[in-house]
């Protein structure tokens, strides 16, 4: 028998006019009626037929990859899906299902700036040199394309990649920007008569994205913590408004001098041992491992380690809403 003889899955995306799932209606009567439409709620209706050989290990766990709620973009005054953490924080603040903060108490200009900072493209890693096997594949219709091995260079789905110095005959454009959309490789499209040679690939990603899930029994303030972790952010309230500050260097505009002091200077000469770290380790959610918590590369500071008598002191930082190690 075919696999679909034993399992049927119907998805419902929460449309305002959706009807009850047919299988639920047929098999769930009289407990399920045409009124059980769950309008505005996304769900799966899964029907499994028992067979000892097919389900030898028991009922399988069913997992899905979903895009979440449409976020309000304060920059455009529109609703659309987005993985921008500043917009996710705005939703948690303003939504009636969140903290229910009136828009008048949220600094819109500040959140616009924060959202733009999160969307900025930054280098995911150092540029990599293209290998000899990646610099020219003859096409059936003539000309060449370059097939770049994505995993070997640490390139992932969603990365924007800039190719530089990839020559050919006739001379190609100096730079291409493409989106990696394949798990194993991507193509540099170039209709040339002689394959390109050399060149580098530079991967870029959005500075910060937010990719996580939560249950509705969690408090909005508790949900805000992992959202802020995706951007190293700080949410403040002063002057009657909420403001958001992602972890991006901000050039100082004021210089403090002795004339600004109201009293003698006091300071802590050295942090206590328990507060010292010279490296960071932790986990993120890895799409390539079915979104399981996975260790990201440990970051170590050689300078700080030297200052700590060459003793390695690692701090823990888990990132449950982050899905890219870069």
GROMACS .gro file of C-alpha atoms in nm:
model
  326
    1UNK     CA    1   0.000   0.000   0.000
    2UNK     CA    2   0.108   0.356  -0.060
    3UNK     CA    3   0.233   0.562   0.232
    4UNK     CA    4  -0.061   0.801   0.203
    5UNK     CA    5  -0.296   0.508   0.274
    6UNK     CA    6  -0.182   0.529   0.637
    7UNK     CA    7  -0.147   0.901   0.697
    8UNK     CA    8  -0.331   1.208   0.582
    9UNK     CA    9  -0.236   1.561   0.679
   10UNK     CA   10  -0.447   1.867   0.608
   11UNK     CA   11  -0.308   2.208   0.688
   12UNK     CA   12  -0.518   2.509   0.774
   13UNK     CA   13  -0.345   2.847   0.777
   14UNK     CA   14  -0.590   3.040   0.992
   15UNK     CA   15  -0.790   3.211   0.716
   16UNK     CA   16  -1.087   3.417   0.830
   17UNK     CA   17  -1.321   3.205   0.613
   18UNK     CA   18  -1.175   2.856   0.666
   19UNK     CA   19  -1.411   2.561   0.719
   20UNK     CA   20  -1.370   2.267   0.953
   21UNK     CA   21  -1.135   1.993   0.831
   22UNK     CA   22  -1.337   1.728   0.647
   23UNK     CA   23  -1.171   1.435   0.828
   24UNK     CA   24  -1.235   1.594   1.165
   25UNK     CA   25  -1.597   1.645   1.075
   26UNK     CA   26  -1.641   1.289   0.947
   27UNK     CA   27  -1.454   1.110   1.225
   28UNK     CA   28  -1.520   1.341   1.517
   29UNK     CA   29  -1.900   1.354   1.514
   30UNK     CA   30  -2.091   1.435   1.722
   31UNK     CA   31  -1.812   1.616   1.909
   32UNK     CA   32  -1.693   1.802   1.599
   33UNK     CA   33  -1.945   2.008   1.401
   34UNK     CA   34  -1.935   2.257   1.115
   35UNK     CA   35  -1.896   2.530   1.378
   36UNK     CA   36  -1.549   2.405   1.477
   37UNK     CA   37  -1.375   2.612   1.210
   38UNK     CA   38  -1.091   2.761   1.417
   39UNK     CA   39  -1.095   3.070   1.202
   40UNK     CA   40  -0.788   3.283   1.254
   41UNK     CA   41  -0.599   2.983   1.399
   42UNK     CA   42  -0.343   2.780   1.201
   43UNK     CA   43  -0.346   2.406   1.267
   44UNK     CA   44  -0.284   2.062   1.119
   45UNK     CA   45  -0.549   1.790   1.102
   46UNK     CA   46  -0.359   1.458   1.099
   47UNK     CA   47  -0.524   1.119   1.045
   48UNK     CA   48  -0.317   0.802   1.091
   49UNK     CA   49  -0.439   0.448   1.015
   50UNK     CA   50  -0.292   0.187   1.249
   51UNK     CA   51  -0.071  -0.082   1.101
   52UNK     CA   52   0.170  -0.288   1.308
   53UNK     CA   53   0.443  -0.284   1.043
   54UNK     CA   54   0.405   0.079   0.937
   55UNK     CA   55   0.398   0.217   1.294
   56UNK     CA   56   0.628  -0.041   1.452
   57UNK     CA   57   0.778   0.218   1.686
   58UNK     CA   58   0.448   0.376   1.780
   59UNK     CA   59   0.275   0.696   1.678
   60UNK     CA   60   0.533   0.924   1.513
   61UNK     CA   61   0.610   1.272   1.634
   62UNK     CA   62   0.489   1.524   1.378
   63UNK     CA   63   0.688   1.843   1.343
   64UNK     CA   64   0.647   2.132   1.102
   65UNK     CA   65   0.848   2.433   0.994
   66UNK     CA   66   0.625   2.738   0.999
   67UNK     CA   67   0.642   3.109   0.942
   68UNK     CA   68   0.485   3.288   1.232
   69UNK     CA   69   0.248   3.578   1.277
   70UNK     CA   70   0.258   3.872   1.040
   71UNK     CA   71   0.437   4.160   1.211
   72UNK     CA   72   0.348   4.526   1.201
   73UNK     CA   73   0.629   4.712   1.026
   74UNK     CA   74   0.647   5.054   1.187
   75UNK     CA   75   0.857   5.171   0.889
   76UNK     CA   76   0.583   5.112   0.632
   77UNK     CA   77   0.268   5.088   0.848
   78UNK     CA   78   0.194   4.747   0.690
   79UNK     CA   79   0.162   4.389   0.816
   80UNK     CA   80   0.380   4.114   0.667
   81UNK     CA   81   0.583   3.815   0.777
   82UNK     CA   82   0.929   3.917   0.894
   83UNK     CA   83   1.214   3.774   1.101
   84UNK     CA   84   1.321   4.122   1.216
   85UNK     CA   85   1.361   4.108   1.597
   86UNK     CA   86   1.286   4.479   1.645
   87UNK     CA   87   0.948   4.431   1.478
   88UNK     CA   88   0.887   4.119   1.691
   89UNK     CA   89   0.959   4.324   2.003
   90UNK     CA   90   0.719   4.593   1.882
   91UNK     CA   91   0.447   4.331   1.836
   92UNK     CA   92   0.497   4.195   2.187
   93UNK     CA   93   0.474   4.545   2.328
   94UNK     CA   94   0.176   4.670   2.130
   95UNK     CA   95  -0.039   4.360   2.078
   96UNK     CA   96  -0.344   4.300   2.296
   97UNK     CA   97  -0.214   3.943   2.334
   98UNK     CA   98   0.122   4.084   2.440
   99UNK     CA   99   0.194   4.365   2.684
  100UNK     CA  100  -0.084   4.582   2.538
  101UNK     CA  101   0.124   4.901   2.542
  102UNK     CA  102  -0.045   5.186   2.347
  103UNK     CA  103   0.144   5.298   2.035
  104UNK     CA  104   0.169   5.647   2.186
  105UNK     CA  105   0.399   5.506   2.455
  106UNK     CA  106   0.636   5.345   2.203
  107UNK     CA  107   0.903   5.561   2.038
  108UNK     CA  108   0.830   5.489   1.670
  109UNK     CA  109   1.141   5.666   1.538
  110UNK     CA  110   1.359   5.463   1.773
  111UNK     CA  111   1.202   5.133   1.662
  112UNK     CA  112   1.241   5.232   1.296
  113UNK     CA  113   1.614   5.286   1.354
  114UNK     CA  114   1.640   4.957   1.546
  115UNK     CA  115   1.463   4.763   1.269
  116UNK     CA  116   1.696   4.912   1.007
  117UNK     CA  117   2.002   4.815   1.211
  118UNK     CA  118   1.878   4.457   1.237
  119UNK     CA  119   1.825   4.436   0.859
  120UNK     CA  120   2.173   4.562   0.770
  121UNK     CA  121   2.387   4.307   0.585
  122UNK     CA  122   2.711   4.212   0.758
  123UNK     CA  123   2.987   3.966   0.667
  124UNK     CA  124   2.905   3.617   0.794
  125UNK     CA  125   3.270   3.517   0.785
  126UNK     CA  126   3.592   3.595   0.600
  127UNK     CA  127   3.583   3.566   0.222
  128UNK     CA  128   3.668   3.218   0.092
  129UNK     CA  129   3.871   3.131  -0.216
  130UNK     CA  130   3.686   2.936  -0.483
  131UNK     CA  131   3.833   2.595  -0.558
  132UNK     CA  132   3.946   2.470  -0.897
  133UNK     CA  133   3.644   2.239  -0.929
  134UNK     CA  134   3.410   2.532  -0.872
  135UNK     CA  135   3.522   2.763  -1.147
  136UNK     CA  136   3.368   2.628  -1.462
  137UNK     CA  137   3.099   2.380  -1.564
  138UNK     CA  138   3.018   2.355  -1.935
  139UNK     CA  139   2.646   2.396  -2.008
  140UNK     CA  140   2.454   2.191  -2.264
  141UNK     CA  141   2.361   2.502  -2.461
  142UNK     CA  142   2.716   2.635  -2.462
  143UNK     CA  143   2.898   2.861  -2.222
  144UNK     CA  144   2.993   2.796  -1.862
  145UNK     CA  145   2.848   2.834  -1.517
  146UNK     CA  146   3.030   2.805  -1.187
  147UNK     CA  147   2.905   2.556  -0.931
  148UNK     CA  148   3.009   2.661  -0.579
  149UNK     CA  149   3.007   2.408  -0.295
  150UNK     CA  150   2.805   2.584  -0.025
  151UNK     CA  151   2.865   2.365   0.285
  152UNK     CA  152   3.241   2.351   0.242
  153UNK     CA  153   3.252   2.731   0.260
  154UNK     CA  154   3.007   2.763   0.548
  155UNK     CA  155   2.737   2.906   0.321
  156UNK     CA  156   2.378   2.845   0.423
  157UNK     CA  157   2.030   2.892   0.280
  158UNK     CA  158   1.941   3.261   0.305
  159UNK     CA  159   2.296   3.393   0.282
  160UNK     CA  160   2.364   3.660   0.025
  161UNK     CA  161   2.691   3.582  -0.146
  162UNK     CA  162   2.909   3.826  -0.336
  163UNK     CA  163   3.150   3.676  -0.592
  164UNK     CA  164   3.455   3.887  -0.675
  165UNK     CA  165   3.746   3.844  -0.914
  166UNK     CA  166   3.589   3.552  -1.102
  167UNK     CA  167   3.730   3.612  -1.448
  168UNK     CA  168   3.638   3.464  -1.784
  169UNK     CA  169   3.619   3.529  -2.156
  170UNK     CA  170   3.463   3.765  -2.235
  171UNK     CA  171   3.536   3.955  -1.914
  172UNK     CA  172   3.256   3.913  -1.661
  173UNK     CA  173   3.111   4.164  -1.423
  174UNK     CA  174   3.334   4.201  -1.121
  175UNK     CA  175   3.067   4.117  -0.864
  176UNK     CA  176   2.751   3.908  -0.845
  177UNK     CA  177   2.513   3.899  -0.552
  178UNK     CA  178   2.297   3.590  -0.517
  179UNK     CA  179   2.094   3.414  -0.253
  180UNK     CA  180   2.194   3.062  -0.154
  181UNK     CA  181   1.880   2.853  -0.201
  182UNK     CA  182   2.017   2.500  -0.214
  183UNK     CA  183   2.154   2.287   0.067
  184UNK     CA  184   2.456   2.161  -0.130
  185UNK     CA  185   2.563   2.419  -0.384
  186UNK     CA  186   2.465   2.730  -0.575
  187UNK     CA  187   2.533   2.849  -0.926
  188UNK     CA  188   2.710   3.160  -1.043
  189UNK     CA  189   2.532   3.226  -1.370
  190UNK     CA  190   2.775   3.338  -1.637
  191UNK     CA  191   2.731   3.274  -2.010
  192UNK     CA  192   3.096   3.282  -2.114
  193UNK     CA  193   3.299   3.089  -2.369
  194UNK     CA  194   3.591   3.024  -2.132
  195UNK     CA  195   3.533   2.924  -1.768
  196UNK     CA  196   3.609   3.172  -1.494
  197UNK     CA  197   3.922   3.134  -1.286
  198UNK     CA  198   3.992   3.216  -0.924
  199UNK     CA  199   3.787   3.460  -0.726
  200UNK     CA  200   3.642   3.475  -0.378
  201UNK     CA  201   3.299   3.430  -0.225
  202UNK     CA  202   3.186   3.659   0.055
  203UNK     CA  203   2.874   3.557   0.247
  204UNK     CA  204   2.656   3.824   0.402
  205UNK     CA  205   2.362   3.788   0.638
  206UNK     CA  206   2.119   4.020   0.809
  207UNK     CA  207   2.280   4.154   1.124
  208UNK     CA  208   2.006   4.009   1.348
  209UNK     CA  209   1.706   3.783   1.287
  210UNK     CA  210   1.451   3.631   1.523
  211UNK     CA  211   1.343   3.269   1.469
  212UNK     CA  212   1.178   3.091   1.758
  213UNK     CA  213   0.851   2.970   1.900
  214UNK     CA  214   0.662   2.993   2.227
  215UNK     CA  215   0.336   2.880   2.380
  216UNK     CA  216   0.049   3.108   2.469
  217UNK     CA  217   0.065   3.022   2.838
  218UNK     CA  218   0.398   3.207   2.863
  219UNK     CA  219   0.399   3.562   2.990
  220UNK     CA  220   0.475   3.828   2.725
  221UNK     CA  221   0.756   3.966   2.941
  222UNK     CA  222   0.916   3.621   2.952
  223UNK     CA  223   0.885   3.585   2.573
  224UNK     CA  224   1.055   3.922   2.529
  225UNK     CA  225   1.378   3.787   2.686
  226UNK     CA  226   1.472   3.544   2.403
  227UNK     CA  227   1.356   3.799   2.144
  228UNK     CA  228   1.600   4.052   2.289
  229UNK     CA  229   1.872   3.783   2.300
  230UNK     CA  230   1.866   3.759   1.919
  231UNK     CA  231   2.000   4.114   1.892
  232UNK     CA  232   2.178   4.158   2.225
  233UNK     CA  233   1.908   4.419   2.277
  234UNK     CA  234   1.802   4.639   2.564
  235UNK     CA  235   1.446   4.757   2.608
  236UNK     CA  236   1.418   5.075   2.812
  237UNK     CA  237   1.138   5.295   2.939
  238UNK     CA  238   1.205   5.660   3.005
  239UNK     CA  239   1.035   5.987   2.924
  240UNK     CA  240   0.704   5.801   2.901
  241UNK     CA  241   0.812   5.586   2.604
  242UNK     CA  242   0.961   5.244   2.537
  243UNK     CA  243   1.284   5.240   2.335
  244UNK     CA  244   1.486   4.953   2.190
  245UNK     CA  245   1.863   4.938   2.144
  246UNK     CA  246   2.017   4.646   1.949
  247UNK     CA  247   2.383   4.565   2.017
  248UNK     CA  248   2.534   4.794   1.753
  249UNK     CA  249   2.809   5.047   1.823
  250UNK     CA  250   2.669   5.398   1.850
  251UNK     CA  251   2.914   5.683   1.793
  252UNK     CA  252   2.920   5.910   2.102
  253UNK     CA  253   2.780   6.258   2.053
  254UNK     CA  254   2.863   6.397   2.399
  255UNK     CA  255   3.202   6.418   2.570
  256UNK     CA  256   3.205   6.407   2.949
  257UNK     CA  257   3.471   6.610   3.132
  258UNK     CA  258   3.559   6.684   3.495
  259UNK     CA  259   3.313   6.974   3.490
  260UNK     CA  260   3.029   6.723   3.454
  261UNK     CA  261   3.114   6.548   3.782
  262UNK     CA  262   2.900   6.614   4.088
  263UNK     CA  263   3.140   6.447   4.331
  264UNK     CA  264   3.462   6.249   4.363
  265UNK     CA  265   3.526   5.959   4.127
  266UNK     CA  266   3.473   5.610   4.265
  267UNK     CA  267   3.549   5.291   4.076
  268UNK     CA  268   3.608   4.920   4.109
  269UNK     CA  269   3.971   4.842   4.041
  270UNK     CA  270   3.913   4.484   3.924
  271UNK     CA  271   3.612   4.263   3.862
  272UNK     CA  272   3.574   3.966   4.092
  273UNK     CA  273   3.684   3.624   3.969
  274UNK     CA  274   3.326   3.499   3.934
  275UNK     CA  275   3.249   3.786   3.693
  276UNK     CA  276   3.544   3.725   3.461
  277UNK     CA  277   3.516   3.549   3.124
  278UNK     CA  278   3.742   3.546   2.819
  279UNK     CA  279   3.526   3.333   2.594
  280UNK     CA  280   3.163   3.251   2.521
  281UNK     CA  281   2.993   2.921   2.443
  282UNK     CA  282   2.632   2.819   2.404
  283UNK     CA  283   2.366   2.686   2.171
  284UNK     CA  284   2.151   2.809   1.885
  285UNK     CA  285   1.870   2.647   1.684
  286UNK     CA  286   2.021   2.474   1.380
  287UNK     CA  287   1.792   2.443   1.071
  288UNK     CA  288   2.025   2.175   0.929
  289UNK     CA  289   1.959   1.956   1.236
  290UNK     CA  290   1.582   1.988   1.238
  291UNK     CA  291   1.594   2.297   1.456
  292UNK     CA  292   1.750   2.123   1.752
  293UNK     CA  293   1.968   2.313   1.998
  294UNK     CA  294   2.325   2.289   1.867
  295UNK     CA  295   2.655   2.427   1.992
  296UNK     CA  296   2.774   2.730   1.801
  297UNK     CA  297   3.150   2.787   1.751
  298UNK     CA  298   3.310   2.896   2.079
  299UNK     CA  299   3.429   3.256   2.072
  300UNK     CA  300   3.756   3.316   2.256
  301UNK     CA  301   3.957   3.631   2.315
  302UNK     CA  302   4.332   3.573   2.316
  303UNK     CA  303   4.385   3.921   2.462
  304UNK     CA  304   4.156   3.863   2.761
  305UNK     CA  305   4.297   3.515   2.815
  306UNK     CA  306   4.647   3.662   2.842
  307UNK     CA  307   4.520   3.914   3.096
  308UNK     CA  308   4.370   3.625   3.296
  309UNK     CA  309   4.709   3.449   3.329
  310UNK     CA  310   4.630   3.229   3.026
  311UNK     CA  311   4.343   3.064   3.208
  312UNK     CA  312   4.047   2.985   2.981
  313UNK     CA  313   3.725   3.108   3.143
  314UNK     CA  314   3.414   3.044   2.935
  315UNK     CA  315   3.076   3.203   2.993
  316UNK     CA  316   2.749   3.044   2.878
  317UNK     CA  317   2.513   3.223   2.640
  318UNK     CA  318   2.226   3.020   2.493
  319UNK     CA  319   2.034   3.169   2.200
  320UNK     CA  320   1.699   2.985   2.163
  321UNK     CA  321   1.561   3.222   1.895
  322UNK     CA  322   1.878   3.238   1.681
  323UNK     CA  323   1.916   3.002   1.381
  324UNK     CA  324   2.248   3.104   1.228
  325UNK     CA  325   2.585   3.064   1.405
  326UNK     CA  326   2.717   3.380   1.244
   0.00000   0.00000   0.00000
